[in-house]
mmCIF file with all atom_site columns, C-alpha atoms in Angstrom:
data_model
loop_
_atom_site.group_PDB
_atom_site.id
_atom_site.type_symbol
_atom_site.label_atom_id
_atom_site.label_alt_id
_atom_site.label_comp_id
_atom_site.label_asym_id
_atom_site.label_entity_id
_atom_site.label_seq_id
_atom_site.pdbx_PDB_ins_code
_atom_site.Cartn_x
_atom_site.Cartn_y
_atom_site.Cartn_z
_atom_site.occupancy
_atom_site.B_iso_or_equiv
_atom_site.pdbx_formal_charge
_atom_site.auth_seq_id
_atom_site.auth_comp_id
_atom_site.auth_asym_id
_atom_site.auth_atom_id
_atom_site.pdbx_PDB_model_num
ATOM 1   C CA . MET A 1 1   ? 40.402 -118.779 -57.134 1.00 0.00 ? 19  MET A CA 1
ATOM 2   C CA . PRO A 1 2   ? 42.354 -117.396 -60.338 1.00 0.00 ? 20  PRO A CA 1
ATOM 3   C CA . GLN A 1 3   ? 45.050 -120.181 -59.969 1.00 0.00 ? 21  GLN A CA 1
ATOM 4   C CA . GLN A 1 4   ? 42.279 -122.870 -59.596 1.00 0.00 ? 22  GLN A CA 1
ATOM 5   C CA . LEU A 1 5   ? 40.597 -121.534 -62.726 1.00 0.00 ? 23  LEU A CA 1
ATOM 6   C CA . VAL A 1 6   ? 43.843 -121.727 -64.738 1.00 0.00 ? 24  VAL A CA 1
ATOM 7   C CA . GLU A 1 7   ? 44.550 -125.086 -63.680 1.00 0.00 ? 25  GLU A CA 1
ATOM 8   C CA . ALA A 1 8   ? 40.914 -126.170 -64.673 1.00 0.00 ? 26  ALA A CA 1
ATOM 9   C CA . THR A 1 9   ? 41.357 -124.752 -68.083 1.00 0.00 ? 27  THR A CA 1
ATOM 10  C CA . ALA A 1 10  ? 44.336 -126.993 -69.077 1.00 0.00 ? 28  ALA A CA 1
ATOM 11  C CA . MET A 1 11  ? 41.973 -129.393 -70.975 1.00 0.00 ? 29  MET A CA 1
ATOM 12  C CA . GLU A 1 12  ? 39.911 -126.534 -72.645 1.00 0.00 ? 30  GLU A CA 1
ATOM 13  C CA . GLY A 1 13  ? 42.539 -125.256 -75.083 1.00 0.00 ? 31  GLY A CA 1
ATOM 14  C CA . LEU A 1 14  ? 45.738 -123.292 -75.123 1.00 0.00 ? 32  LEU A CA 1
ATOM 15  C CA . TRP A 1 15  ? 44.045 -120.107 -76.136 1.00 0.00 ? 33  TRP A CA 1
ATOM 16  C CA . PHE A 1 16  ? 41.481 -120.291 -73.405 1.00 0.00 ? 34  PHE A CA 1
ATOM 17  C CA . GLN A 1 17  ? 43.991 -121.158 -70.621 1.00 0.00 ? 35  GLN A CA 1
ATOM 18  C CA . THR A 1 18  ? 46.332 -118.376 -71.679 1.00 0.00 ? 36  THR A CA 1
ATOM 19  C CA . LEU A 1 19  ? 43.437 -115.757 -71.726 1.00 0.00 ? 37  LEU A CA 1
ATOM 20  C CA . ILE A 1 20  ? 42.319 -116.718 -68.274 1.00 0.00 ? 38  ILE A CA 1
ATOM 21  C CA . LEU A 1 21  ? 45.757 -116.355 -67.008 1.00 0.00 ? 39  LEU A CA 1
ATOM 22  C CA . LEU A 1 22  ? 46.314 -113.046 -68.629 1.00 0.00 ? 40  LEU A CA 1
ATOM 23  C CA . TRP A 1 23  ? 43.017 -111.667 -67.450 1.00 0.00 ? 41  TRP A CA 1
ATOM 24  C CA . SER A 1 24  ? 43.692 -112.822 -63.756 1.00 0.00 ? 42  SER A CA 1
ATOM 25  C CA . SER A 1 25  ? 47.187 -111.421 -64.025 1.00 0.00 ? 43  SER A CA 1
ATOM 26  C CA . TYR A 1 26  ? 46.717 -107.986 -65.587 1.00 0.00 ? 44  TYR A CA 1
ATOM 27  C CA . ALA A 1 27  ? 42.927 -107.391 -65.331 1.00 0.00 ? 45  ALA A CA 1
ATOM 28  C CA . TRP A 1 28  ? 42.764 -106.325 -69.023 1.00 0.00 ? 46  TRP A CA 1
ATOM 29  C CA . ARG A 1 29  ? 39.473 -105.935 -70.741 1.00 0.00 ? 47  ARG A CA 1
ATOM 30  C CA . ARG A 1 30  ? 38.054 -108.570 -72.782 1.00 0.00 ? 48  ARG A CA 1
ATOM 31  C CA . SER A 1 31  ? 38.298 -106.631 -76.103 1.00 0.00 ? 49  SER A CA 1
ATOM 32  C CA . GLU A 1 32  ? 41.938 -105.482 -75.418 1.00 0.00 ? 50  GLU A CA 1
ATOM 33  C CA . ALA A 1 33  ? 43.149 -109.034 -75.185 1.00 0.00 ? 51  ALA A CA 1
ATOM 34  C CA . VAL A 1 34  ? 41.070 -110.907 -77.667 1.00 0.00 ? 52  VAL A CA 1
ATOM 35  C CA . GLU A 1 35  ? 40.577 -108.152 -80.392 1.00 0.00 ? 53  GLU A CA 1
ATOM 36  C CA . ARG A 1 36  ? 43.530 -105.697 -80.153 1.00 0.00 ? 54  ARG A CA 1
ATOM 37  C CA . LEU A 1 37  ? 46.510 -107.655 -79.133 1.00 0.00 ? 55  LEU A CA 1
ATOM 38  C CA . THR A 1 38  ? 48.532 -108.762 -82.363 1.00 0.00 ? 56  THR A CA 1
ATOM 39  C CA . VAL A 1 39  ? 51.761 -110.792 -82.768 1.00 0.00 ? 57  VAL A CA 1
ATOM 40  C CA . ALA A 1 40  ? 53.731 -107.738 -83.624 1.00 0.00 ? 58  ALA A CA 1
ATOM 41  C CA . GLN A 1 41  ? 52.897 -106.434 -80.088 1.00 0.00 ? 59  GLN A CA 1
ATOM 42  C CA . VAL A 1 42  ? 54.496 -109.434 -78.453 1.00 0.00 ? 60  VAL A CA 1
ATOM 43  C CA . GLU A 1 43  ? 58.284 -109.180 -77.612 1.00 0.00 ? 61  GLU A CA 1
ATOM 44  C CA . LEU A 1 44  ? 59.234 -112.644 -76.132 1.00 0.00 ? 62  LEU A CA 1
ATOM 45  C CA . ASN A 1 45  ? 63.056 -111.588 -75.941 1.00 0.00 ? 63  ASN A CA 1
ATOM 46  C CA . ALA A 1 46  ? 62.456 -108.336 -74.007 1.00 0.00 ? 64  ALA A CA 1
ATOM 47  C CA . CYS A 1 47  ? 64.323 -107.907 -70.657 1.00 0.00 ? 65  CYS A CA 1
ATOM 48  C CA . ALA A 1 48  ? 63.189 -105.755 -67.878 1.00 0.00 ? 66  ALA A CA 1
ATOM 49  C CA . ASP A 1 49  ? 65.572 -103.396 -66.387 1.00 0.00 ? 67  ASP A CA 1
ATOM 50  C CA . GLY A 1 50  ? 68.193 -105.090 -64.266 1.00 0.00 ? 68  GLY A CA 1
ATOM 51  C CA . GLU A 1 51  ? 67.461 -108.497 -65.669 1.00 0.00 ? 69  GLU A CA 1
ATOM 52  C CA . VAL A 1 52  ? 69.513 -110.550 -68.077 1.00 0.00 ? 70  VAL A CA 1
ATOM 53  C CA . VAL A 1 53  ? 67.084 -113.335 -68.785 1.00 0.00 ? 71  VAL A CA 1
ATOM 54  C CA . PRO A 1 54  ? 64.314 -112.540 -71.256 1.00 0.00 ? 72  PRO A CA 1
ATOM 55  C CA . ARG A 1 55  ? 61.045 -112.106 -69.568 1.00 0.00 ? 73  ARG A CA 1
ATOM 56  C CA . GLY A 1 56  ? 58.932 -111.022 -72.476 1.00 0.00 ? 74  GLY A CA 1
ATOM 57  C CA . LYS A 1 57  ? 56.645 -108.126 -72.963 1.00 0.00 ? 75  LYS A CA 1
ATOM 58  C CA . LEU A 1 58  ? 53.226 -107.305 -74.208 1.00 0.00 ? 76  LEU A CA 1
ATOM 59  C CA . ARG A 1 59  ? 52.597 -103.887 -75.763 1.00 0.00 ? 77  ARG A CA 1
ATOM 60  C CA . LEU A 1 60  ? 48.925 -102.703 -76.129 1.00 0.00 ? 78  LEU A CA 1
ATOM 61  C CA . ASP A 1 61  ? 49.243 -100.003 -78.691 1.00 0.00 ? 79  ASP A CA 1
ATOM 62  C CA . ASP A 1 62  ? 45.518 -99.473  -79.074 1.00 0.00 ? 80  ASP A CA 1
ATOM 63  C CA . SER A 1 63  ? 43.789 -99.700  -75.713 1.00 0.00 ? 81  SER A CA 1
ATOM 64  C CA . LYS A 1 64  ? 40.157 -98.771  -74.885 1.00 0.00 ? 82  LYS A CA 1
ATOM 65  C CA . ASN A 1 65  ? 41.178 -95.696  -72.894 1.00 0.00 ? 83  ASN A CA 1
ATOM 66  C CA . GLY A 1 66  ? 43.153 -94.460  -75.944 1.00 0.00 ? 84  GLY A CA 1
ATOM 67  C CA . GLU A 1 67  ? 46.588 -94.671  -74.173 1.00 0.00 ? 85  GLU A CA 1
ATOM 68  C CA . PRO A 1 68  ? 49.264 -97.274  -75.085 1.00 0.00 ? 86  PRO A CA 1
ATOM 69  C CA . ARG A 1 69  ? 50.665 -99.432  -72.167 1.00 0.00 ? 87  ARG A CA 1
ATOM 70  C CA . TYR A 1 70  ? 52.730 -102.446 -71.797 1.00 0.00 ? 88  TYR A CA 1
ATOM 71  C CA . VAL A 1 71  ? 53.318 -105.287 -69.181 1.00 0.00 ? 89  VAL A CA 1
ATOM 72  C CA . TYR A 1 72  ? 56.044 -107.707 -68.597 1.00 0.00 ? 90  TYR A CA 1
ATOM 73  C CA . LEU A 1 73  ? 55.268 -111.386 -68.862 1.00 0.00 ? 91  LEU A CA 1
ATOM 74  C CA . THR A 1 74  ? 55.180 -113.559 -65.697 1.00 0.00 ? 92  THR A CA 1
ATOM 75  C CA . ARG A 1 75  ? 57.186 -116.788 -65.995 1.00 0.00 ? 93  ARG A CA 1
ATOM 76  C CA . GLN A 1 76  ? 54.058 -118.842 -66.064 1.00 0.00 ? 94  GLN A CA 1
ATOM 77  C CA . LEU A 1 77  ? 52.565 -116.819 -68.850 1.00 0.00 ? 95  LEU A CA 1
ATOM 78  C CA . ARG A 1 78  ? 55.538 -116.487 -71.155 1.00 0.00 ? 96  ARG A CA 1
ATOM 79  C CA . PRO A 1 79  ? 55.603 -119.984 -72.549 1.00 0.00 ? 97  PRO A CA 1
ATOM 80  C CA . LEU A 1 80  ? 51.927 -119.963 -73.161 1.00 0.00 ? 98  LEU A CA 1
ATOM 81  C CA . ILE A 1 81  ? 52.168 -116.711 -75.094 1.00 0.00 ? 99  ILE A CA 1
ATOM 82  C CA . ALA A 1 82  ? 55.068 -118.079 -77.018 1.00 0.00 ? 100 ALA A CA 1
ATOM 83  C CA . ALA A 1 83  ? 52.882 -121.179 -78.006 1.00 0.00 ? 101 ALA A CA 1
ATOM 84  C CA . SER A 1 84  ? 50.091 -119.018 -78.841 1.00 0.00 ? 102 SER A CA 1
ATOM 85  C CA . ILE A 1 85  ? 51.893 -117.061 -81.457 1.00 0.00 ? 103 ILE A CA 1
ATOM 86  C CA . ASP A 1 86  ? 54.070 -119.806 -82.907 1.00 0.00 ? 104 ASP A CA 1
ATOM 87  C CA . GLY A 1 87  ? 53.790 -119.816 -86.694 1.00 0.00 ? 105 GLY A CA 1
ATOM 88  C CA . LYS A 1 88  ? 51.676 -116.652 -86.847 1.00 0.00 ? 106 LYS A CA 1
ATOM 89  C CA . ARG A 1 89  ? 52.250 -113.574 -88.919 1.00 0.00 ? 107 ARG A CA 1
ATOM 90  C CA . PRO A 1 90  ? 52.929 -110.251 -87.106 1.00 0.00 ? 108 PRO A CA 1
ATOM 91  C CA . GLU A 1 91  ? 49.382 -108.824 -88.157 1.00 0.00 ? 109 GLU A CA 1
ATOM 92  C CA . GLU A 1 92  ? 47.474 -111.910 -86.801 1.00 0.00 ? 110 GLU A CA 1
ATOM 93  C CA . GLN A 1 93  ? 45.724 -111.991 -83.437 1.00 0.00 ? 111 GLN A CA 1
ATOM 94  C CA . VAL A 1 94  ? 47.575 -113.545 -80.498 1.00 0.00 ? 112 VAL A CA 1
ATOM 95  C CA . PHE A 1 95  ? 44.546 -115.292 -79.445 1.00 0.00 ? 113 PHE A CA 1
ATOM 96  C CA . THR A 1 96  ? 42.661 -117.549 -81.909 1.00 0.00 ? 114 THR A CA 1
ATOM 97  C CA . ARG A 1 97  ? 40.931 -120.955 -81.787 1.00 0.00 ? 115 ARG A CA 1
ATOM 98  C CA . GLU A 1 98  ? 42.575 -124.062 -83.009 1.00 0.00 ? 116 GLU A CA 1
ATOM 99  C CA . GLY A 1 99  ? 43.031 -123.528 -86.719 1.00 0.00 ? 117 GLY A CA 1
ATOM 100 C CA . GLY A 1 100 ? 43.278 -119.835 -86.529 1.00 0.00 ? 118 GLY A CA 1
ATOM 101 C CA . SER A 1 101 ? 39.581 -118.896 -86.468 1.00 0.00 ? 119 SER A CA 1
ATOM 102 C CA . PRO A 1 102 ? 38.358 -116.017 -84.292 1.00 0.00 ? 120 PRO A CA 1
ATOM 103 C CA . ILE A 1 103 ? 37.652 -116.534 -80.655 1.00 0.00 ? 121 ILE A CA 1
ATOM 104 C CA . GLY A 1 104 ? 33.961 -115.511 -80.806 1.00 0.00 ? 122 GLY A CA 1
ATOM 105 C CA . ASP A 1 105 ? 31.585 -116.442 -77.965 1.00 0.00 ? 123 ASP A CA 1
ATOM 106 C CA . PHE A 1 106 ? 32.975 -118.843 -75.315 1.00 0.00 ? 124 PHE A CA 1
ATOM 107 C CA . ARG A 1 107 ? 30.358 -118.376 -72.575 1.00 0.00 ? 125 ARG A CA 1
ATOM 108 C CA . LYS A 1 108 ? 29.519 -122.040 -72.444 1.00 0.00 ? 126 LYS A CA 1
ATOM 109 C CA . ARG A 1 109 ? 33.045 -123.083 -72.108 1.00 0.00 ? 127 ARG A CA 1
ATOM 110 C CA . TRP A 1 110 ? 33.564 -120.431 -69.316 1.00 0.00 ? 128 TRP A CA 1
ATOM 111 C CA . GLN A 1 111 ? 30.485 -121.707 -67.492 1.00 0.00 ? 129 GLN A CA 1
ATOM 112 C CA . ARG A 1 112 ? 31.571 -125.306 -67.737 1.00 0.00 ? 130 ARG A CA 1
ATOM 113 C CA . VAL A 1 113 ? 35.001 -124.606 -66.154 1.00 0.00 ? 131 VAL A CA 1
ATOM 114 C CA . CYS A 1 114 ? 33.513 -122.363 -63.425 1.00 0.00 ? 132 CYS A CA 1
ATOM 115 C CA . ILE A 1 115 ? 30.861 -124.995 -62.492 1.00 0.00 ? 133 ILE A CA 1
ATOM 116 C CA . SER A 1 116 ? 33.628 -127.719 -62.381 1.00 0.00 ? 134 SER A CA 1
ATOM 117 C CA . ILE A 1 117 ? 35.546 -125.836 -59.637 1.00 0.00 ? 135 ILE A CA 1
ATOM 118 C CA . GLY A 1 118 ? 32.433 -124.761 -57.680 1.00 0.00 ? 136 GLY A CA 1
ATOM 119 C CA . ALA A 1 119 ? 32.748 -121.041 -58.858 1.00 0.00 ? 137 ALA A CA 1
ATOM 120 C CA . GLY A 1 120 ? 29.271 -121.124 -60.534 1.00 0.00 ? 138 GLY A CA 1
ATOM 121 C CA . ARG A 1 121 ? 26.151 -123.284 -61.003 1.00 0.00 ? 139 ARG A CA 1
ATOM 122 C CA . MET A 1 122 ? 23.161 -123.520 -63.351 1.00 0.00 ? 140 MET A CA 1
ATOM 123 C CA . VAL A 1 123 ? 19.912 -122.451 -61.568 1.00 0.00 ? 141 VAL A CA 1
ATOM 124 C CA . SER A 1 124 ? 17.004 -124.708 -62.784 1.00 0.00 ? 142 SER A CA 1
ATOM 125 C CA . VAL A 1 125 ? 13.882 -123.277 -64.233 1.00 0.00 ? 143 VAL A CA 1
ATOM 126 C CA . GLU A 1 126 ? 11.930 -124.394 -61.187 1.00 0.00 ? 144 GLU A CA 1
ATOM 127 C CA . GLU A 1 127 ? 14.305 -122.466 -58.791 1.00 0.00 ? 145 GLU A CA 1
ATOM 128 C CA . LEU A 1 128 ? 13.956 -119.444 -61.041 1.00 0.00 ? 146 LEU A CA 1
ATOM 129 C CA . LYS A 1 129 ? 10.214 -119.666 -61.007 1.00 0.00 ? 147 LYS A CA 1
ATOM 130 C CA . ALA A 1 130 ? 10.200 -119.869 -57.120 1.00 0.00 ? 148 ALA A CA 1
ATOM 131 C CA . GLN A 1 131 ? 12.264 -116.509 -57.348 1.00 0.00 ? 149 GLN A CA 1
ATOM 132 C CA . GLY A 1 132 ? 9.538  -114.963 -59.477 1.00 0.00 ? 150 GLY A CA 1
ATOM 133 C CA . LEU A 1 133 ? 11.383 -115.252 -62.776 1.00 0.00 ? 151 LEU A CA 1
ATOM 134 C CA . THR A 1 134 ? 9.746  -116.707 -65.763 1.00 0.00 ? 152 THR A CA 1
ATOM 135 C CA . LEU A 1 135 ? 12.413 -118.276 -68.044 1.00 0.00 ? 153 LEU A CA 1
ATOM 136 C CA . LYS A 1 136 ? 12.318 -121.263 -70.359 1.00 0.00 ? 154 LYS A CA 1
ATOM 137 C CA . HIS A 1 137 ? 15.970 -122.276 -69.836 1.00 0.00 ? 155 HIS A CA 1
ATOM 138 C CA . PRO A 1 138 ? 18.324 -122.660 -66.770 1.00 0.00 ? 156 PRO A CA 1
ATOM 139 C CA . ARG A 1 139 ? 20.422 -119.578 -65.878 1.00 0.00 ? 157 ARG A CA 1
ATOM 140 C CA . TYR A 1 140 ? 24.074 -119.630 -65.012 1.00 0.00 ? 158 TYR A CA 1
ATOM 141 C CA . VAL A 1 141 ? 25.014 -117.939 -61.725 1.00 0.00 ? 159 VAL A CA 1
ATOM 142 C CA . GLY A 1 142 ? 28.605 -117.480 -60.803 1.00 0.00 ? 160 GLY A CA 1
ATOM 143 C CA . ILE A 1 143 ? 31.856 -115.751 -61.554 1.00 0.00 ? 161 ILE A CA 1
ATOM 144 C CA . THR A 1 144 ? 31.984 -113.985 -64.880 1.00 0.00 ? 162 THR A CA 1
ATOM 145 C CA . ILE A 1 145 ? 34.797 -112.764 -67.180 1.00 0.00 ? 163 ILE A CA 1
ATOM 146 C CA . HIS A 1 146 ? 34.288 -109.259 -65.795 1.00 0.00 ? 164 HIS A CA 1
ATOM 147 C CA . GLY A 1 147 ? 34.443 -110.601 -62.291 1.00 0.00 ? 165 GLY A CA 1
ATOM 148 C CA . LEU A 1 148 ? 37.678 -112.094 -63.123 1.00 0.00 ? 166 LEU A CA 1
ATOM 149 C CA . ARG A 1 149 ? 39.017 -108.492 -64.124 1.00 0.00 ? 167 ARG A CA 1
ATOM 150 C CA . ARG A 1 150 ? 37.648 -107.277 -60.795 1.00 0.00 ? 168 ARG A CA 1
ATOM 151 C CA . THR A 1 151 ? 39.681 -110.093 -59.051 1.00 0.00 ? 169 THR A CA 1
ATOM 152 C CA . GLY A 1 152 ? 42.704 -109.088 -61.024 1.00 0.00 ? 170 GLY A CA 1
ATOM 153 C CA . CYS A 1 153 ? 42.324 -105.516 -60.109 1.00 0.00 ? 171 CYS A CA 1
ATOM 154 C CA . ARG A 1 154 ? 42.222 -106.418 -56.316 1.00 0.00 ? 172 ARG A CA 1
ATOM 155 C CA . LEU A 1 155 ? 45.198 -108.687 -56.467 1.00 0.00 ? 173 LEU A CA 1
ATOM 156 C CA . LEU A 1 156 ? 47.256 -106.037 -58.473 1.00 0.00 ? 174 LEU A CA 1
ATOM 157 C CA . ARG A 1 157 ? 46.201 -103.313 -55.880 1.00 0.00 ? 175 ARG A CA 1
ATOM 158 C CA . ALA A 1 158 ? 47.172 -105.497 -52.949 1.00 0.00 ? 176 ALA A CA 1
ATOM 159 C CA . GLY A 1 159 ? 50.624 -106.263 -54.281 1.00 0.00 ? 177 GLY A CA 1
ATOM 160 C CA . ILE A 1 160 ? 51.730 -103.054 -56.001 1.00 0.00 ? 178 ILE A CA 1
ATOM 161 C CA . GLY A 1 161 ? 49.392 -100.314 -54.900 1.00 0.00 ? 179 GLY A CA 1
ATOM 162 C CA . GLU A 1 162 ? 46.540 -98.398  -56.613 1.00 0.00 ? 180 GLU A CA 1
ATOM 163 C CA . ALA A 1 163 ? 48.350 -96.113  -58.949 1.00 0.00 ? 181 ALA A CA 1
ATOM 164 C CA . ALA A 1 164 ? 50.504 -99.099  -60.452 1.00 0.00 ? 182 ALA A CA 1
ATOM 165 C CA . ALA A 1 165 ? 47.490 -101.228 -60.489 1.00 0.00 ? 183 ALA A CA 1
ATOM 166 C CA . MET A 1 166 ? 45.517 -98.682  -62.566 1.00 0.00 ? 184 MET A CA 1
ATOM 167 C CA . GLN A 1 167 ? 48.434 -98.331  -65.004 1.00 0.00 ? 185 GLN A CA 1
ATOM 168 C CA . ILE A 1 168 ? 48.411 -102.018 -65.815 1.00 0.00 ? 186 ILE A CA 1
ATOM 169 C CA . SER A 1 169 ? 44.711 -102.465 -65.811 1.00 0.00 ? 187 SER A CA 1
ATOM 170 C CA . GLY A 1 170 ? 43.990 -99.361  -67.979 1.00 0.00 ? 188 GLY A CA 1
ATOM 171 C CA . HIS A 1 171 ? 41.882 -97.316  -65.536 1.00 0.00 ? 189 HIS A CA 1
ATOM 172 C CA . LYS A 1 172 ? 42.161 -93.612  -65.808 1.00 0.00 ? 190 LYS A CA 1
ATOM 173 C CA . ASP A 1 173 ? 39.506 -92.536  -63.234 1.00 0.00 ? 191 ASP A CA 1
ATOM 174 C CA . VAL A 1 174 ? 40.360 -93.631  -59.726 1.00 0.00 ? 192 VAL A CA 1
ATOM 175 C CA . LYS A 1 175 ? 36.792 -93.226  -58.615 1.00 0.00 ? 193 LYS A CA 1
ATOM 176 C CA . VAL A 1 176 ? 35.770 -95.830  -61.216 1.00 0.00 ? 194 VAL A CA 1
ATOM 177 C CA . PHE A 1 177 ? 38.500 -98.125  -60.133 1.00 0.00 ? 195 PHE A CA 1
ATOM 178 C CA . ARG A 1 178 ? 37.460 -98.019  -56.544 1.00 0.00 ? 196 ARG A CA 1
ATOM 179 C CA . LYS A 1 179 ? 33.747 -98.190  -57.156 1.00 0.00 ? 197 LYS A CA 1
ATOM 180 C CA . HIS A 1 180 ? 33.780 -101.053 -59.514 1.00 0.00 ? 198 HIS A CA 1
ATOM 181 C CA . TYR A 1 181 ? 36.792 -103.017 -58.380 1.00 0.00 ? 199 TYR A CA 1
ATOM 182 C CA . ASP A 1 182 ? 37.081 -102.435 -54.729 1.00 0.00 ? 200 ASP A CA 1
ATOM 183 C CA . GLY A 1 183 ? 33.669 -104.300 -54.082 1.00 0.00 ? 201 GLY A CA 1
ATOM 184 C CA . SER A 1 184 ? 30.611 -103.106 -52.347 1.00 0.00 ? 202 SER A CA 1
ATOM 185 C CA . ASP A 1 185 ? 30.586 -101.179 -49.117 1.00 0.00 ? 203 ASP A CA 1
ATOM 186 C CA . ASP A 1 186 ? 29.423 -104.389 -47.286 1.00 0.00 ? 204 ASP A CA 1
ATOM 187 C CA . ALA A 1 187 ? 32.216 -106.394 -48.841 1.00 0.00 ? 205 ALA A CA 1
ATOM 188 C CA . LEU A 1 188 ? 34.643 -103.826 -47.631 1.00 0.00 ? 206 LEU A CA 1
ATOM 189 C CA . ILE A 1 189 ? 33.250 -103.822 -44.195 1.00 0.00 ? 207 ILE A CA 1
ATOM 190 C CA . LEU A 1 190 ? 33.220 -107.592 -44.057 1.00 0.00 ? 208 LEU A CA 1
ATOM 191 C CA . GLY A 1 191 ? 36.915 -107.717 -45.207 1.00 0.00 ? 209 GLY A CA 1
ATOM 192 C CA . ALA A 1 192 ? 37.729 -105.326 -42.394 1.00 0.00 ? 210 ALA A CA 1
ATOM 193 C CA . THR A 1 193 ? 36.077 -107.347 -39.869 1.00 0.00 ? 211 THR A CA 1
ATOM 194 C CA . LYS A 1 194 ? 37.776 -110.507 -41.039 1.00 0.00 ? 212 LYS A CA 1
ATOM 195 C CA . TRP A 1 195 ? 41.102 -108.696 -40.800 1.00 0.00 ? 213 TRP A CA 1
ATOM 196 C CA . LEU A 1 196 ? 40.230 -107.670 -37.312 1.00 0.00 ? 214 LEU A CA 1
ATOM 197 C CA . ASP A 1 197 ? 39.360 -111.237 -36.424 1.00 0.00 ? 215 ASP A CA 1
ATOM 198 C CA . GLU A 1 198 ? 42.577 -112.401 -37.730 1.00 0.00 ? 216 GLU A CA 1
ATOM 199 C CA . LYS A 1 199 ? 44.582 -109.859 -35.838 1.00 0.00 ? 217 LYS A CA 1
ATOM 200 C CA . TYR A 1 200 ? 42.960 -110.510 -32.562 1.00 0.00 ? 218 TYR A CA 1
ATOM 201 C CA . ALA A 1 201 ? 43.255 -114.243 -33.152 1.00 0.00 ? 219 ALA A CA 1
ATOM 202 C CA . ASN A 1 202 ? 46.988 -113.857 -33.627 1.00 0.00 ? 220 ASN A CA 1
ATOM 203 C CA . GLN A 1 203 ? 47.380 -111.655 -30.557 1.00 0.00 ? 221 GLN A CA 1
ATOM 204 C CA . THR A 1 204 ? 45.502 -114.171 -28.393 1.00 0.00 ? 222 THR A CA 1
ATOM 205 C CA . ALA A 1 205 ? 47.737 -117.067 -29.732 1.00 0.00 ? 223 ALA A CA 1
ATOM 206 C CA . VAL A 1 206 ? 50.788 -115.110 -28.718 1.00 0.00 ? 224 VAL A CA 1
ATOM 207 C CA . LYS A 1 207 ? 49.432 -114.442 -25.360 1.00 0.00 ? 225 LYS A CA 1
ATOM 208 C CA . GLU A 1 208 ? 48.348 -117.985 -24.720 1.00 0.00 ? 226 GLU A CA 1
ATOM 209 C CA . SER A 1 209 ? 51.854 -119.042 -25.933 1.00 0.00 ? 227 SER A CA 1
ATOM 210 C CA . VAL A 1 210 ? 53.645 -116.797 -23.465 1.00 0.00 ? 228 VAL A CA 1
ATOM 211 C CA . LYS A 1 211 ? 51.347 -117.776 -20.765 1.00 0.00 ? 229 LYS A CA 1
ATOM 212 C CA . LEU A 1 212 ? 51.989 -121.445 -21.390 1.00 0.00 ? 230 LEU A CA 1
ATOM 213 C CA . GLY A 1 213 ? 55.710 -120.794 -21.435 1.00 0.00 ? 231 GLY A CA 1
ATOM 214 C CA . GLN A 1 214 ? 55.607 -119.012 -18.069 1.00 0.00 ? 232 GLN A CA 1
ATOM 215 C CA . ASN A 1 215 ? 53.558 -121.848 -16.512 1.00 0.00 ? 233 ASN A CA 1
ATOM 216 C CA . THR A 1 216 ? 56.067 -124.339 -17.732 1.00 0.00 ? 234 THR A CA 1
ATOM 217 C CA . ALA A 1 217 ? 58.925 -122.396 -16.385 1.00 0.00 ? 235 ALA A CA 1
ATOM 218 C CA . GLN A 1 218 ? 57.181 -122.193 -12.862 1.00 0.00 ? 236 GLN A CA 1
ATOM 219 C CA . MET A 1 219 ? 56.593 -125.866 -12.825 1.00 0.00 ? 237 MET A CA 1
ATOM 220 C CA . GLY A 1 220 ? 60.136 -126.590 -13.554 1.00 0.00 ? 238 GLY A CA 1
ATOM 221 C CA . LEU A 1 221 ? 61.361 -124.195 -10.686 1.00 0.00 ? 239 LEU A CA 1
ATOM 222 C CA . THR A 1 222 ? 58.989 -125.711 -8.075  1.00 0.00 ? 240 THR A CA 1
ATOM 223 C CA . GLU A 1 223 ? 59.421 -129.474 -8.908  1.00 0.00 ? 241 GLU A CA 1
ATOM 224 C CA . THR A 1 224 ? 61.772 -131.352 -6.707  1.00 0.00 ? 242 THR A CA 1
ATOM 225 C CA . PRO A 1 225 ? 64.668 -132.793 -8.923  1.00 0.00 ? 243 PRO A CA 1
ATOM 226 C CA . LEU A 1 226 ? 64.904 -136.509 -9.153  1.00 0.00 ? 244 LEU A CA 1
ATOM 227 C CA . THR A 1 227 ? 68.005 -138.192 -7.594  1.00 0.00 ? 245 THR A CA 1
ATOM 228 C CA . VAL A 1 228 ? 69.345 -141.488 -8.588  1.00 0.00 ? 246 VAL A CA 1
ATOM 229 C CA . ASN A 1 229 ? 70.940 -143.638 -5.809  1.00 0.00 ? 247 ASN A CA 1
#
């Protein structure tokens, strides 16, 4: 889903596409990326240890949890960040709208993109009324920006482990990390069940393959060879 979202934002503006990719990659908070990240904290020519090609680096000197942290840029994100800061002064925000104005509220843009890829929808007033809700306008239901942070945390944890994921996302309390970004108990149980389904399906496929191979071999041994006179 994150990659599909990133692709869908291509026509929505550089700042928007770059933000979505950053959130889905590093699971940063909205305020950290939009309000706290300045051009001075971007090091496009920074190299990671053992690398000679500049990867780029983002330093978050003033994070919500009070501790500075940094991340190296992905190959996909680096050119977008470079374009985002082109022509800006060190004290300016990395993320601004076209013309340099503040980002502000972009919920409608976010909802439009999510609806376009099937990650959200507008619930009509009639549907809401049937659910016992009295509202004058349709309501958006679907993935949210905070939900994208949750997705980023899950991806990070799956790839690099819990401790490293918390260091990148900025979580200090492991209980909070697990409670809010691991998903509900039902989601965890369902995930385990799907994993078991896949495991057993793979085992069955291997057994069937072995059985088929044995049957083929037996047929080859019992058949009478053809002779050409």
